[in-house]
Amino acid sequence: MAQTKRAPTRRRKGTRPGSHASRSAIRGAAERSAARPQPWLIGLAAVLALGVGFASAFRGLYFTPQQMWALILAAVAAWCVVLGRTFAAVSFPRRPTDWAVLALLAAYLLSTFVAVHPDGAVQALLLRALYAAVFVAVAEVALASALAARIVLLGLLLGGAVAAATGLLAAAGVPLSGAFVGGRIYTLIQYPDAAAAYLAAVMFVALGLRARTSGLPARLALGALAATLLFTFVFALSRGATIVFVPVAVLFVVALGPGAWVDGLASLAIAAIAAGLGALPFALGLRRAAAAAAALAARTHQTAAAALGPPGVRPVVEALLAVWAAALVLEFAWSRLRGRSFGRWRWAAAAGAVVVVAGGVAAVAVVLGRRGHGVLSRLGHLSLSGYNAWSRLRWMRDALRMVGRRPLLGWGGGGWAAAYQAFQSYNYSSTQVHNGWLQVMVSTGAVGLACWIALWVAVGVATVAAYRRARPGERPVIVGLAAAAAMIGGHGLIDFTLSLGAISLALWTVFALLRSAGAAPAAPTPAPARGVPQAKLPPGRSAARPPRSATASIAPAAVLCATAAAAVFAVLQLASAHHLTVGAQDGASGSLAAAALQFQGSIADDPWSADAHADLGEVEWNLGSHATQQALLTQYFGEAQADFTKALALDPYNFTIRQDYAGYLQARGQDTAALTQLQQALRDAPYVQAVYSNVAVGIMRAAVPAIEAGKTAEAKGLLAEIQPLAAQLQARSAAVPGPALAAVKSGQNAAFPPTAPGVQLALGESDAVQGQWAPASAALQPLAAQPGQLGAEASLWLGAVEQRQGDLAASGQALGLAQAGLGTSYNGELQAVNAIIGKLAAG
């Protein structure tokens, strides 16, 4: 047998193996490598902290304080990544995706200058800064090391697994608040529809990695994870996510290409069968839980069935064992069949496999439909006439009305939540449009929407480039990432998924991975030919680092400065929120001076906070009311006036602040100015019943001085506004659409009644002032039986009316109720009523 010649090894002179010089060179290289920061290690830390930790954060990282903590962590990660690489190696911003990210940030920055709610606009800008920081960090570590990219991918999988685990633990009975409600798996994201979209996205990433992996243990583990995620997705019972899932799954299989689509289809089928088998014990456990809840309701004589509780430990364990066992067995069987040729029978075998899979899924569906707790009854009823779909379409139409008012730059971040009630077409409460793309347009106008679409286009171009450049074995990962982005972005068209920071972090991580995967590799520097002398370098220039361009030097420094500024603003937001919380506690305990200091500190940290100015105005109002010196009274009331005015300037559509300001004006005796504020509050919130009551009371308060001064025409003009107010309330109630009324009966929507207690009281008082005793008595009698201030005031007026009608017994009874309710203020209020009642009677 011929021996194979060994290739000669070139050695530098003086570096013979084992020599002192070679050992020193190796030791020096190791020390330099250890001293140099490793970007992929920083990527690992960033992924574990952001992708995993915040993936299951409270309500999906929905609230501002948690978002600000995430921004600080993301800024630190971005600093470490940029500093860990040489400035010349930092690739941001050099690609279309990078410029689209910056353009979207610029659109949100521009919208802050025209924002209707500046504080919300600043918070929205900081949230996009969080996404941009994560994008930069992940993109750079993915380019720095293939290992770092794999770590990021595993971090995405771990984040989905953690989110699914929280839902399954809650279903087993572990007390995780809001993670399992009414038979639906919410996870700690606490919004089941958004959680379902997130779980499905991570599942596609797992399937892409599974298709790339050749090792059997890794394929088994990834297949089991995908099946578990699909099982959790199913029991989130999200119809919207299911609608998006089906076409994304089809595109996922098709995009895998001729050589891999069969394996991709098999992976989906295995996950579906395993999830279906696991659904059987879980659904039966839910059915038993529902029966137990109904029996408990019957024993306790409740009018409605008790809320459906978790199925318990046993059904969850049985379900997971079934999912994992089926996934592992089917994956193992497929690994033995995969790649085999069936000759002329291959199409018949494929068709038979499809029939078997379809039959198995159908059988599971029939069993679930008959013996489950109605899983398919929810997922199977997909109709635009249902309230969920109908309401979202109406909210989107209202959003387009807002866009029509400010089409170019929008309302600023948080603009929908601040102003939607002035544009709503029926009574509903939703601080989100339930369409993330339209919400971007409401916030930033056509400019921001164009930047958002440009980002998706740039990511799509990068994905195609990455797919073409990748080896066939690597392409499934690209397809899985693209499917994950399509799942989240598609669901964002019908829900507020993109408003949850944890899910958007996953989306922007996917964007960064696709951007870096599609990046062209750097061209290697050709080595000089032998015998050709190297060019001399300028003094002070090292041959180890190439000359840096101006962009390569400025761009990393700009990233550092921008993330540092964002982190500073995040710290200030957190400090402001802390001052608000402590100030509210101090105010509730009666420490008004301490509360004022806290609110002033909140304003110092966040001068755009309308809430801080309004709370400070209330405290100053109370301090002025208790002041014993005229100078202090004037000072406090002047400061309260300024703070209320500033709060309304910062949040002009906030009807709550406007009503508080009206209360301050009424306390100062400025009833006409207060009525103007209340009427504006009604225009800003025409579907809030309490506002109608406050306006009616405000009309009466403004009319009383005119009545006492003998200004009959002015008084009658004011009182004449009460009846149209009541008619407007009745008309809006009658015009509530049918689907909204049906949703009221099912508990999905709040009722909008045709009358309001304050309006009814004002009608009775107006009739009494004008000497119309019978209508006044009819309006006041139903209110007199109510507890609290409203009932006491109605009883006072009713007693005066009955006395005028000569029914002294009824009058005495009503006045007794009034005296019990009003206490020491009874005599003064009775004198005031007697002074104006009947003053405007005809003749």
Short mmCIF file of N, CA and C in Angstrom, two decimals, residues 202 410 773 807 812:
data_model
loop_
_atom_site.label_atom_id
_atom_site.label_comp_id
_atom_site.label_asym_id
_atom_site.label_seq_id
_atom_site.Cartn_x
_atom_site.Cartn_y
_atom_site.Cartn_z
N VAL A 202 -41.12 31.84 17.13
CA VAL A 202 -39.98 31.09 17.65
C VAL A 202 -40.02 29.65 17.12
N GLY A 410 -48.14 63.09 11.67
CA GLY A 410 -48.89 62.33 12.65
C GLY A 410 -49.10 63.08 13.96
N TRP A 773 -93.20 71.49 38.90
CA TRP A 773 -93.08 70.59 40.04
C TRP A 773 -93.24 69.12 39.67
N ASP A 807 -97.27 68.27 49.72
CA ASP A 807 -97.15 66.94 50.31
C ASP A 807 -96.09 67.01 51.40
N GLY A 812 -91.04 65.85 54.32
CA GLY A 812 -90.29 65.59 55.55
C GLY A 812 -89.42 64.35 55.44
#
